[in-house]
PDB file of C-alpha atoms and ligand atoms in Angstrom:
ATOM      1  CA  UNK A 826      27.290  18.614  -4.229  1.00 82.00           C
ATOM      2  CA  UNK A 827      25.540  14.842  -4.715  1.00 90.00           C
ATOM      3  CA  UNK A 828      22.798  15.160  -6.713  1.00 95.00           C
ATOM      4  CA  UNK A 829      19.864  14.863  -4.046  1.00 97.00           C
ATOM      5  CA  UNK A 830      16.787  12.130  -4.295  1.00 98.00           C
ATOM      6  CA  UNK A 831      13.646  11.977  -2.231  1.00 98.00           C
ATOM      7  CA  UNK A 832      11.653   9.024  -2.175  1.00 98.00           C
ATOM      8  CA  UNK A 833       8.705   8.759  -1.316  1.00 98.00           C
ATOM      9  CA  UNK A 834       8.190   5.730   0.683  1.00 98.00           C
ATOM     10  CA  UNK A 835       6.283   3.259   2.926  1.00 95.00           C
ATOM     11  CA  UNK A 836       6.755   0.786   0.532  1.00 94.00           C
ATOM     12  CA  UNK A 837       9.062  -2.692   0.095  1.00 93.00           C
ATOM     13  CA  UNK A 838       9.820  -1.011  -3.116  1.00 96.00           C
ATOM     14  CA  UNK A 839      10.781   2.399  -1.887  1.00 97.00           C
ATOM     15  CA  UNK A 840      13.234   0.134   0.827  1.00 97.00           C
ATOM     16  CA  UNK A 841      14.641  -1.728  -2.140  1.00 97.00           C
ATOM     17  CA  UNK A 842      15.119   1.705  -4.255  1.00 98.00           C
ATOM     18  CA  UNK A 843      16.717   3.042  -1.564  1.00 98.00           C
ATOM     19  CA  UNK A 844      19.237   0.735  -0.907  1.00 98.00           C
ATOM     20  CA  UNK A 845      19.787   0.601  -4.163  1.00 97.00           C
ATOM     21  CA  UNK A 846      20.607   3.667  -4.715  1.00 97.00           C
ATOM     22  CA  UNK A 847      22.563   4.599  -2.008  1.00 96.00           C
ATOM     23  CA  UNK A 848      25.451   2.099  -2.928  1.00 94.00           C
ATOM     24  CA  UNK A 849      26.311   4.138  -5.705  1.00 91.00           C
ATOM     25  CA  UNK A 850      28.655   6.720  -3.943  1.00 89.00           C
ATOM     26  CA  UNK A 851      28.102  10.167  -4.802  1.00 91.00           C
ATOM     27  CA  UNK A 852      24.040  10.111  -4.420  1.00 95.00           C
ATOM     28  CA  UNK A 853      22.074  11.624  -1.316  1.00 97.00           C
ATOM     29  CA  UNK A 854      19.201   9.364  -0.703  1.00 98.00           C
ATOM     30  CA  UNK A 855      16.542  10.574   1.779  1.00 98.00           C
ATOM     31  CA  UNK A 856      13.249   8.863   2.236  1.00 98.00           C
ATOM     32  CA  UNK A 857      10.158  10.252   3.646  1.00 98.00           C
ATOM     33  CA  UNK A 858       7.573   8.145   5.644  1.00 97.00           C
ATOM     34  CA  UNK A 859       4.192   9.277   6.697  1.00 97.00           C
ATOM     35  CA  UNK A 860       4.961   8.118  10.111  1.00 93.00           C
ATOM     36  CA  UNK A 861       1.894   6.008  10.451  1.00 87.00           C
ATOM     37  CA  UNK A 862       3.589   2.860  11.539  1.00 81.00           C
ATOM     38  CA  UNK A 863       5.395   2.784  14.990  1.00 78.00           C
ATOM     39  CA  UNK A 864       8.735   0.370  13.828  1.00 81.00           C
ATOM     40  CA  UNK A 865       9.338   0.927  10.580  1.00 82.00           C
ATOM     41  CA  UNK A 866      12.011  -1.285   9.320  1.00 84.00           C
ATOM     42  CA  UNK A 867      15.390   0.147   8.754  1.00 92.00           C
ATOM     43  CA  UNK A 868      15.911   2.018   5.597  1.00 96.00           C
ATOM     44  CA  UNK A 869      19.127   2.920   3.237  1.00 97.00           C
ATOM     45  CA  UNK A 870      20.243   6.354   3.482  1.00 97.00           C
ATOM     46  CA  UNK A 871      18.403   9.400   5.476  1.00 97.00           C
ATOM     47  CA  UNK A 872      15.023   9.228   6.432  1.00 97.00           C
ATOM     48  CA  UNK A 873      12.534  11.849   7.366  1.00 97.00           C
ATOM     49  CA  UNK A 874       9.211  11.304   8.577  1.00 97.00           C
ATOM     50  CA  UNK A 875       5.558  12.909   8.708  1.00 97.00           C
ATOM     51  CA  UNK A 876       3.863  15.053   6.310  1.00 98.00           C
ATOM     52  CA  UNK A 877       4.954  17.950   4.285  1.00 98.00           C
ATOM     53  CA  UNK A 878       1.849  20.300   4.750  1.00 98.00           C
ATOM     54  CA  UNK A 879       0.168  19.623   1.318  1.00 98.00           C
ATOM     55  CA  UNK A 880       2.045  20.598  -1.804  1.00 98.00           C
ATOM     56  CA  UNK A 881       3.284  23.777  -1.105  1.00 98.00           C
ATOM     57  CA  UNK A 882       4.445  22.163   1.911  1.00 98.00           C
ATOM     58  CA  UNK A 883       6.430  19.700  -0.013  1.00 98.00           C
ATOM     59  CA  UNK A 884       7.368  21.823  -3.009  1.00 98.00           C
ATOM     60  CA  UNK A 885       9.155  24.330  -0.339  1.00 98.00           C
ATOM     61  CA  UNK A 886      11.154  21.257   1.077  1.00 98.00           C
ATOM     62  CA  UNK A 887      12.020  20.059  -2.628  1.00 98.00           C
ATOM     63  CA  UNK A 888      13.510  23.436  -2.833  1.00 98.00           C
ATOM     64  CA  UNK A 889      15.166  24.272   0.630  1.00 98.00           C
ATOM     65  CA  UNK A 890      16.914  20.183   0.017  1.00 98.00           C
ATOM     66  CA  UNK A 891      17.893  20.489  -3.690  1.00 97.00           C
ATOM     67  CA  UNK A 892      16.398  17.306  -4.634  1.00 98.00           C
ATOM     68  CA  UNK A 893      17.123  16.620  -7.699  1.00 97.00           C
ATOM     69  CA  UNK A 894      13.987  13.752  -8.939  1.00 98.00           C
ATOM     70  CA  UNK A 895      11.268  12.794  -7.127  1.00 98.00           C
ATOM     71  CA  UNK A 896      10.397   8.953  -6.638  1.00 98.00           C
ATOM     72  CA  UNK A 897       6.438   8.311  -5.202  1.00 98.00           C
ATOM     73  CA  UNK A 898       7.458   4.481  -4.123  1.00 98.00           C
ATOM     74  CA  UNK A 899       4.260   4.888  -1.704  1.00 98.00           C
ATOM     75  CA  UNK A 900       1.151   2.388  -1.775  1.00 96.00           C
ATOM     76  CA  UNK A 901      -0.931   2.130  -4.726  1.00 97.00           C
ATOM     77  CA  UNK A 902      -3.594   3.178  -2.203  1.00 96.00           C
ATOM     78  CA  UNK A 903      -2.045   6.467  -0.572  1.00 96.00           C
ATOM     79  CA  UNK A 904      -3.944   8.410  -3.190  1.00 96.00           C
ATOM     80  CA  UNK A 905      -3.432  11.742  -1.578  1.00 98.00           C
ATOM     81  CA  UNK A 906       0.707  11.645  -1.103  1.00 98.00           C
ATOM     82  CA  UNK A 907       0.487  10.357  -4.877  1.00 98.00           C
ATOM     83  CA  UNK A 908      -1.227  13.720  -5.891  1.00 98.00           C
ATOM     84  CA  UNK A 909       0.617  16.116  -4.055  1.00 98.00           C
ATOM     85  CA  UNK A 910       3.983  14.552  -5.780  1.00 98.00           C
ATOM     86  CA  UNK A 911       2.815  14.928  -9.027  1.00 98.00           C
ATOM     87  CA  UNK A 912       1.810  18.564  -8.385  1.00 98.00           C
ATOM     88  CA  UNK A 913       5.002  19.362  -6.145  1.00 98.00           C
ATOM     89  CA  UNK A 914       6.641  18.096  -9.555  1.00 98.00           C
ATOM     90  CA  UNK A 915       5.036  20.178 -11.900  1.00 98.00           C
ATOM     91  CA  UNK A 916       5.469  23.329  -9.258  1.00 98.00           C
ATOM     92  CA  UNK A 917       8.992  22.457  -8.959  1.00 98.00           C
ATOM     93  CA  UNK A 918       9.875  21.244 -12.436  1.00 98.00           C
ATOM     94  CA  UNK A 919      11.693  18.067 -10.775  1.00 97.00           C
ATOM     95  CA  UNK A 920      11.480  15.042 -12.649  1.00 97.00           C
ATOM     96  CA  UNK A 921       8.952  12.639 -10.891  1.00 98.00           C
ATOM     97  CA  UNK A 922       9.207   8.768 -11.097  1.00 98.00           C
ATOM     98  CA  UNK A 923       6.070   7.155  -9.438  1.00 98.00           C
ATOM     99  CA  UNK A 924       7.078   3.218  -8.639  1.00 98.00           C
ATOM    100  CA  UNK A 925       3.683   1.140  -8.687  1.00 98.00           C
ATOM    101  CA  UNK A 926       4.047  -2.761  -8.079  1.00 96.00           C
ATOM    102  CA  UNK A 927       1.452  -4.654 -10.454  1.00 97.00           C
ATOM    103  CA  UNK A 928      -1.798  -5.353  -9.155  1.00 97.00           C
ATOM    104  CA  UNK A 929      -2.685  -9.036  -8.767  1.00 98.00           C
ATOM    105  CA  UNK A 930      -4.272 -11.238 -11.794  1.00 97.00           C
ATOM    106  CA  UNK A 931      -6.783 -13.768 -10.983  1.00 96.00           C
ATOM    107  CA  UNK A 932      -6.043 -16.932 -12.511  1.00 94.00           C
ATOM    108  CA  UNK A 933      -8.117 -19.977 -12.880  1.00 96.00           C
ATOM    109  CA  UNK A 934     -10.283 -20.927  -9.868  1.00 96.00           C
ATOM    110  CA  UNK A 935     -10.569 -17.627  -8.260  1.00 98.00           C
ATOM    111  CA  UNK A 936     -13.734 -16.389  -7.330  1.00 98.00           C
ATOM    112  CA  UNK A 937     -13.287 -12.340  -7.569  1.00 98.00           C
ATOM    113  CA  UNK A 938     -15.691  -9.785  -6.626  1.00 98.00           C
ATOM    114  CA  UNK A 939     -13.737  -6.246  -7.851  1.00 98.00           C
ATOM    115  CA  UNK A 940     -15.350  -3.368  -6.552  1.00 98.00           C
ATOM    116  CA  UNK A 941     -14.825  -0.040  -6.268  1.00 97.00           C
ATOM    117  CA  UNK A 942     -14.334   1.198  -2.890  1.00 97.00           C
ATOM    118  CA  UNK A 943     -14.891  -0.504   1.174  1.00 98.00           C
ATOM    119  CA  UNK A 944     -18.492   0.992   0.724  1.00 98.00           C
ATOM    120  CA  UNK A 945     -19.216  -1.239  -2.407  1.00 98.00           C
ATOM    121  CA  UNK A 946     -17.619  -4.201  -0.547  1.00 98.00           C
ATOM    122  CA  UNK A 947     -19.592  -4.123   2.543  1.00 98.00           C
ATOM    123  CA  UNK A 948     -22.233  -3.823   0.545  1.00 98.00           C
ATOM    124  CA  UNK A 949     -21.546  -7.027  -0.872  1.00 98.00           C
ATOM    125  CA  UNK A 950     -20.552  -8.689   1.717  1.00 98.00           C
ATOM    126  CA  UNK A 951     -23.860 -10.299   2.820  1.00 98.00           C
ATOM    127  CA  UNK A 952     -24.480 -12.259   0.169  1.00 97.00           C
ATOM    128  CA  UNK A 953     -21.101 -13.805  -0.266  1.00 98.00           C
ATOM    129  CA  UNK A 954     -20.445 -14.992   3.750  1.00 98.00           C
ATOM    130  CA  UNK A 955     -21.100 -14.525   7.628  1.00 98.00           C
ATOM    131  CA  UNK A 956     -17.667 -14.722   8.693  1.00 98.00           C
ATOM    132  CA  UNK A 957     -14.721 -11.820   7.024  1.00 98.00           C
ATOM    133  CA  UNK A 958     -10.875 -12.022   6.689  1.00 98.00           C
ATOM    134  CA  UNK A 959     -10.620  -8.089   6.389  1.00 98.00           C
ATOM    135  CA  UNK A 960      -7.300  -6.996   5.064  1.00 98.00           C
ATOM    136  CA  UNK A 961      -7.827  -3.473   3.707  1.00 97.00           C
ATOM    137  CA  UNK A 962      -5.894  -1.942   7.000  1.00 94.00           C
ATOM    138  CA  UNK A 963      -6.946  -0.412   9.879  1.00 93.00           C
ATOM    139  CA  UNK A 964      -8.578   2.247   8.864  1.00 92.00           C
ATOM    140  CA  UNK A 965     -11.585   2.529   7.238  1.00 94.00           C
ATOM    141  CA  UNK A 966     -13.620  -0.104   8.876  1.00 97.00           C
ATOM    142  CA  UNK A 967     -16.612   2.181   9.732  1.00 97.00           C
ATOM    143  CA  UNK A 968     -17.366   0.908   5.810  1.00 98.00           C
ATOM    144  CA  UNK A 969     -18.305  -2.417   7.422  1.00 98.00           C
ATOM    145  CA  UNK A 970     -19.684  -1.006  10.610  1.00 98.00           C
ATOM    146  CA  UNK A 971     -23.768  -1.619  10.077  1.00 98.00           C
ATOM    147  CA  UNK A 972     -22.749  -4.994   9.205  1.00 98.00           C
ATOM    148  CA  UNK A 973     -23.817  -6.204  12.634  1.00 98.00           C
ATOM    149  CA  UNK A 974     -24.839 -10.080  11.671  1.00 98.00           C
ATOM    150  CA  UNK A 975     -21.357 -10.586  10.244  1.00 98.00           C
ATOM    151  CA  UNK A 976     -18.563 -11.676  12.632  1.00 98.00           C
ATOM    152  CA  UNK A 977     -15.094 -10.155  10.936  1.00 98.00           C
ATOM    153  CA  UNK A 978     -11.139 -10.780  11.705  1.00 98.00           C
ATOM    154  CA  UNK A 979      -9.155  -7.633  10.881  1.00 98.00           C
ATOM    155  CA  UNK A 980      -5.638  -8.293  10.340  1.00 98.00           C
ATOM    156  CA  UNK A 981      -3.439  -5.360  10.134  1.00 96.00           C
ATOM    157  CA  UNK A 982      -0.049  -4.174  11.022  1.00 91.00           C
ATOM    158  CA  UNK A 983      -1.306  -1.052  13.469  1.00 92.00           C
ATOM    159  CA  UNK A 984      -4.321  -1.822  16.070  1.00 95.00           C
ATOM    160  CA  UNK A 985      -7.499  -1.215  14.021  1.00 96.00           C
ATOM    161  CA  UNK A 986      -8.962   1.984  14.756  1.00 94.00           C
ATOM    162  CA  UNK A 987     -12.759   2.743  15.667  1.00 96.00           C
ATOM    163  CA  UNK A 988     -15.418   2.684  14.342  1.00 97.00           C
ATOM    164  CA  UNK A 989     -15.651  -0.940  13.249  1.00 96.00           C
ATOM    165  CA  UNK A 990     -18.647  -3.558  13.209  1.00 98.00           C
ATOM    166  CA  UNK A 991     -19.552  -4.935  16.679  1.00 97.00           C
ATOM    167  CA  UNK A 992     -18.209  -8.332  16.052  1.00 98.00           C
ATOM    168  CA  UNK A 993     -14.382  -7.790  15.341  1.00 98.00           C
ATOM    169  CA  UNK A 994     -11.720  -9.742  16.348  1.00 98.00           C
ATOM    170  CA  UNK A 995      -8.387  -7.541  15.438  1.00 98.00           C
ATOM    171  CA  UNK A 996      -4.929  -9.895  14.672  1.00 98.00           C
ATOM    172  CA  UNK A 997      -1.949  -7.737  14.827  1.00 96.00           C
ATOM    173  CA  UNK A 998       0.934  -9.278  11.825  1.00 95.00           C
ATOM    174  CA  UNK A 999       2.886  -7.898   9.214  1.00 92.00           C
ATOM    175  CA  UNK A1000       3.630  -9.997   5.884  1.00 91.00           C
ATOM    176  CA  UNK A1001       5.077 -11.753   4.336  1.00 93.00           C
ATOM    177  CA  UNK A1002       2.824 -14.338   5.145  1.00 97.00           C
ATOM    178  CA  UNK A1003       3.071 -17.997   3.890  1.00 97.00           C
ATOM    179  CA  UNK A1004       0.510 -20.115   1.836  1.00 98.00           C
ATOM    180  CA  UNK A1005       0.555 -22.863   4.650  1.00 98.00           C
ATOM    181  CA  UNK A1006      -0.308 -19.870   7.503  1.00 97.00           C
ATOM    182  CA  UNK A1007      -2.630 -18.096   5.308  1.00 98.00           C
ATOM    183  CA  UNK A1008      -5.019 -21.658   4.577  1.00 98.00           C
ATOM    184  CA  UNK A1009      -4.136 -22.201   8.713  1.00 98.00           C
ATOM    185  CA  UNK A1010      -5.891 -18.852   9.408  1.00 98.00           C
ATOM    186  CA  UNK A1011      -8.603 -19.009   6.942  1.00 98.00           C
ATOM    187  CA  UNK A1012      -9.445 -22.389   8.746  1.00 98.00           C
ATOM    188  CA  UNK A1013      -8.631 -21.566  12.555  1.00 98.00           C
ATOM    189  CA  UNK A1014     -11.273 -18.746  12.166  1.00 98.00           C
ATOM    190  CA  UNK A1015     -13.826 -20.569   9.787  1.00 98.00           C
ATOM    191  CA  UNK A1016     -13.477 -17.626   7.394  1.00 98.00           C
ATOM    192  CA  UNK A1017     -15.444 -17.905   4.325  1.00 98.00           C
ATOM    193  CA  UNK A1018     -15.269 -14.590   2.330  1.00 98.00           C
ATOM    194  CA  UNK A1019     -11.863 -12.455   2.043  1.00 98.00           C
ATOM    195  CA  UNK A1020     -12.059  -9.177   1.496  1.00 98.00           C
ATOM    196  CA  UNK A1021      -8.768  -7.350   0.237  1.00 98.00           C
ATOM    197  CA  UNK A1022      -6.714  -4.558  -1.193  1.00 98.00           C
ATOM    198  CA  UNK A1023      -5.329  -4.852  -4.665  1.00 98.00           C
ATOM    199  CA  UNK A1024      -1.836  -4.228  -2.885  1.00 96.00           C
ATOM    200  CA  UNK A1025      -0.084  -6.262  -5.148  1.00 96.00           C
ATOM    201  CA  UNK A1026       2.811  -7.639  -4.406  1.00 93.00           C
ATOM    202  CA  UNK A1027       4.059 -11.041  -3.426  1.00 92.00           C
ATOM    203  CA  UNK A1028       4.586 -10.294   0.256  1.00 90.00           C
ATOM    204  CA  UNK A1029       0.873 -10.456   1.135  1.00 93.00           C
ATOM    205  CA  UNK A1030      -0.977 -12.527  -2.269  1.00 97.00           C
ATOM    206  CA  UNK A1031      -0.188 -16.147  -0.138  1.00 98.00           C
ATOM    207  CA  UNK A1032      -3.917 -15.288   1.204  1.00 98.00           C
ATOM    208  CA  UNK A1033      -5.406 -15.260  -2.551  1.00 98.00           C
ATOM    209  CA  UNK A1034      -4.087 -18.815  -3.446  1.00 98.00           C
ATOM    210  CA  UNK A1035      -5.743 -19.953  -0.214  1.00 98.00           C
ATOM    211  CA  UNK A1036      -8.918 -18.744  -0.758  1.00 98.00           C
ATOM    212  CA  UNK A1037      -8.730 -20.131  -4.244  1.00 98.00           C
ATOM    213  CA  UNK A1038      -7.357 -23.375  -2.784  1.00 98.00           C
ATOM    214  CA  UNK A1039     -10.420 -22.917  -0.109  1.00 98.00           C
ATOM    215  CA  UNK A1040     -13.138 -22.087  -3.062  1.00 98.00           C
ATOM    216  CA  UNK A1041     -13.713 -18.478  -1.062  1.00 98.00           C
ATOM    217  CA  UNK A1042     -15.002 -15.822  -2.410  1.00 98.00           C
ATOM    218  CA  UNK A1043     -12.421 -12.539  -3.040  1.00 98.00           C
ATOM    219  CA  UNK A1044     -13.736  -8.913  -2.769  1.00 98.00           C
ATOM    220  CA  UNK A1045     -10.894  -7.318  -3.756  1.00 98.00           C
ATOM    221  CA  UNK A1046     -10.668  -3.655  -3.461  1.00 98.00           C
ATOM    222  CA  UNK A1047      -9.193  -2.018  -7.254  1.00 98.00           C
ATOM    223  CA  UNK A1048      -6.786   1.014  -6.773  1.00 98.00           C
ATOM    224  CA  UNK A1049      -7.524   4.213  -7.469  1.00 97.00           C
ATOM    225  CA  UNK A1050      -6.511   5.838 -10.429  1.00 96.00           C
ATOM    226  CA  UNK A1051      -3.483   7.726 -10.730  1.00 97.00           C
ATOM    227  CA  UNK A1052      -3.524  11.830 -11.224  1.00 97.00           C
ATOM    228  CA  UNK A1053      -4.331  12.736 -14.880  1.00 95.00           C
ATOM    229  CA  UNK A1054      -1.349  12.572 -17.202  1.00 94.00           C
ATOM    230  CA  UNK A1055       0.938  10.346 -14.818  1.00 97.00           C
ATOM    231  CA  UNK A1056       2.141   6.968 -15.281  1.00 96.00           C
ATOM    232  CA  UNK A1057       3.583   4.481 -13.149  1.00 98.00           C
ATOM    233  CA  UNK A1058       7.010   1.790 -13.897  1.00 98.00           C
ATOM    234  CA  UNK A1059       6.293  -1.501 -12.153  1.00 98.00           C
ATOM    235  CA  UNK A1060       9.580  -2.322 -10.417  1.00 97.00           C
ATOM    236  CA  UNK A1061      12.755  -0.985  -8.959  1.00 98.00           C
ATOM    237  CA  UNK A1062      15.236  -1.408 -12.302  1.00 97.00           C
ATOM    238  CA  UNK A1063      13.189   0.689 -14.199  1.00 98.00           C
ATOM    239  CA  UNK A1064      12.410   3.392 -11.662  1.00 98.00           C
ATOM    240  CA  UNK A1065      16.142   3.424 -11.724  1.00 96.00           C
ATOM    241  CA  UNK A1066      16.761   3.431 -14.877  1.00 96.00           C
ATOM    242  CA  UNK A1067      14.306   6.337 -15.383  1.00 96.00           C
ATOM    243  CA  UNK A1068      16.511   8.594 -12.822  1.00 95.00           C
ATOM    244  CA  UNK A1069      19.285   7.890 -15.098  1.00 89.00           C
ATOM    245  CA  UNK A1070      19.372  11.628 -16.566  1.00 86.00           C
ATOM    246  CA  UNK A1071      19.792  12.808 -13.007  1.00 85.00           C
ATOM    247  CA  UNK A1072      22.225  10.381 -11.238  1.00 83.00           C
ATOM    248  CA  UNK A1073      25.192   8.789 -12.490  1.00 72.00           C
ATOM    249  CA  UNK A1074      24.887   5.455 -13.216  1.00 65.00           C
TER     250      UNK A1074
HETATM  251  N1  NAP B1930      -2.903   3.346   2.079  1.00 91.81           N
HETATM  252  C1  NAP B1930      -2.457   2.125   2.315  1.00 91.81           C
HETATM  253  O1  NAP B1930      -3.206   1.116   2.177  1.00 91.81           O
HETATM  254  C2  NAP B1930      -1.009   1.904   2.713  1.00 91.81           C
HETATM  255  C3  NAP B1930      -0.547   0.585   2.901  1.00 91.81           C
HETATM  256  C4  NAP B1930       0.794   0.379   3.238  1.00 91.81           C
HETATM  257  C5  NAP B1930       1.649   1.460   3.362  1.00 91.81           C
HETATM  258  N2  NAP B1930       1.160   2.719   3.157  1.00 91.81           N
HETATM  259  C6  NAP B1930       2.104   3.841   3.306  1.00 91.81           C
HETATM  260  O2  NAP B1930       1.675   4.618   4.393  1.00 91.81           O
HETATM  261  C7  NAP B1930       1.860   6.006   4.121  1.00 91.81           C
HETATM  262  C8  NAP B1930       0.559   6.763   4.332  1.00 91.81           C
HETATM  263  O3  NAP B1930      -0.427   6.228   3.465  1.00 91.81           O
HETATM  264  P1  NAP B1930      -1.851   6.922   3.367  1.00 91.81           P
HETATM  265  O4  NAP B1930      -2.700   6.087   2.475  1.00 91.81           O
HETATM  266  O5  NAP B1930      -2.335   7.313   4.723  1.00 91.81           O
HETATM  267  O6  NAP B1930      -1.426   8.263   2.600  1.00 91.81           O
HETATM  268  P2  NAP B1930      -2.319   9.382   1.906  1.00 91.81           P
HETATM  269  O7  NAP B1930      -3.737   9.268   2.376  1.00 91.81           O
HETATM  270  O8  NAP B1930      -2.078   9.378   0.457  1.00 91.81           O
HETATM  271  O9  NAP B1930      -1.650  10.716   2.492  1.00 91.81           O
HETATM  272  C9  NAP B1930      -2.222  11.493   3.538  1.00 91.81           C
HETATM  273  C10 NAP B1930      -1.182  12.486   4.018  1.00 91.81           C
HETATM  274  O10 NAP B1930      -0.147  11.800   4.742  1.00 91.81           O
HETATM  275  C11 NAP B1930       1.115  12.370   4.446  1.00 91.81           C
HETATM  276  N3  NAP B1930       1.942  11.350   3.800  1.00 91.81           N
HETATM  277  C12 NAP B1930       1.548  10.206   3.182  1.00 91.81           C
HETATM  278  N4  NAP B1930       2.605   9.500   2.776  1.00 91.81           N
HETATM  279  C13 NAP B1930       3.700  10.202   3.132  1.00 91.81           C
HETATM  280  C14 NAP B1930       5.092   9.973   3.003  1.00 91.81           C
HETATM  281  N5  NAP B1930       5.583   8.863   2.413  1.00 91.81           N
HETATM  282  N6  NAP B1930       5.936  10.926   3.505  1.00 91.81           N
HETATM  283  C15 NAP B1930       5.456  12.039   4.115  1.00 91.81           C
HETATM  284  N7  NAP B1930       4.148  12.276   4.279  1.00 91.81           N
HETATM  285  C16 NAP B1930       3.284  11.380   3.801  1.00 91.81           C
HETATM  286  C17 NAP B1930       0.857  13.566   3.572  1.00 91.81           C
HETATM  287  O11 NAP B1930       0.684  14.661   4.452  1.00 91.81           O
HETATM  288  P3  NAP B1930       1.006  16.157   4.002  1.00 91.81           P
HETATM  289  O12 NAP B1930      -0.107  16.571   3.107  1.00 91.81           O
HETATM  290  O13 NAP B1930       1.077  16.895   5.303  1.00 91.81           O
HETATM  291  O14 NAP B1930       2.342  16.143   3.295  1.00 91.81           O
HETATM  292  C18 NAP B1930      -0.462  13.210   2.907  1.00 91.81           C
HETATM  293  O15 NAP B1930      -1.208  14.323   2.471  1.00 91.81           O
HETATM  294  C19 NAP B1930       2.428   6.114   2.726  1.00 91.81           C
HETATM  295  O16 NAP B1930       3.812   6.363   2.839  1.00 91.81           O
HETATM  296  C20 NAP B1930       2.144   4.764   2.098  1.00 91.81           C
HETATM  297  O17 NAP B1930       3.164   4.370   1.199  1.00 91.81           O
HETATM  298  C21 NAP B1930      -0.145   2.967   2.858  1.00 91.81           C
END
């Protein structure tokens, strides 16, 4: 029988891994998406999609499959799927890879607020600017809600979803998005704070190097932490690499 890998996915990376991996004969890829977004793009290999049911939910299916490793490919910022790997792991005994792009750097010229959570950057928010570039994803935006003097523009890949402050405009796009569109935006809607993710990632960081280019202010959003005990390989070699004791190479 082919030795059995679920990734975890939702993620460029996880796409990448997959495809990867499933051009090596002799491997069963499948990848599971949360089933959030309506057209996800087309994926290597089999694909399931919604939750498990918590851990025990995904340990059984671990089980009933045969996977062999576990790869969390999923958004630095899907802290919950992220925990229940790690303990479906440890339950299991499976060998768990979690695959975490780098978070951005600011360089010269950037003008970063990091902050903990949405709360801390709508709280914030007033004293940097009156008109928001919101990019943390549609959910969530009842953070920014009482923020009734400030006029935002949420851009997201899924219609934002209530509640939200009164003054939203919502712009349905998925990245990548170039430096030349980003600046056009930023302009088109006089925005003059940003308010971000750290996504990382070169897909979506066009918008950072036009807000420096723009002298904006950044709120940028810092990940959460990972469960105790687990680290994280920044890119697709070495996630595969890692899986080498399972798979043949
Ligand atoms: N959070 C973001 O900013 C963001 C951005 C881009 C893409 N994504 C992707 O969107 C998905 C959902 O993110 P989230 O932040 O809502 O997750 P989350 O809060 O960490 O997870 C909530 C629940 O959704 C289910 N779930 C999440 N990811 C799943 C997956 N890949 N396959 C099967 N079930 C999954 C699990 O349900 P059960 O407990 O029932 O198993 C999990 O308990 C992830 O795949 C992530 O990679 C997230």
């Amino acid at each position: 029988m082919s030795p059995h890998v679920l990734i975890l996915g939702g993620t460029t990376e996880a796409r990448e891994l997959a495809a990867e991996l499933t051009s090596h004969p002799g491997i069963r890829v499948t990848t599971s998406l949360a089933g959030r977004v309506v057209r996800p793009g087309p994926v290597a290999g089999e694909v399931r999609v919604g939750g498990f049911g918590g851990v025990r939910g995904l340990a059984g299916w671990l089980r009933a499959e045969g996977v062999c490793a576990v790869v969390d490919a999923t958004h630095p910022f899907a802290e919950t799927i992220t925990a229940h790997a790690a303990r479906a792991a440890e339950l299991t005994g499976l060998p768990l890879v979690v695959l975490r792009r780098p978070g951005w750097q600011p360089g010269p010229g950037d003008r970063w607020h990091p902050v903990p959570s949405l709360d801390a950057a709508a709280g914030l928010l007033p004293r940097l600017g009156r008109r928001v570039l919101l990019t943390t994803g549609r959910l969530g935006l009842g953070a920014f809600a009482h923020l009734t003097e400030l006029h935002f523009v949420v851009r997201s890949v899924e219609p934002p979803e209530p509640p939200m402050p009164p003054h939203t405009r919502a712009l349905l796009a998925r990245g990548p998005f170039t430096l030349a569109d980003e600046t056009a935006l930023l302009r088109e809607h006089g925005i003059d704070v940003l308010v971000t993710k750290d996504s990382g990632g070169a897909a979506t960081s066009a918008k950072l190097t036009a807000a420096r280019e723009l002298g904006l202010p950044v709120v940028l959003v810092r990940r959460p932490p990972l469960p105790p005990g687990v680290t994280a390989v920044p890119d697709v070699a070495t996630a595969r690499a890692r899986l080498h004791t399972v798979l043949p190479e």
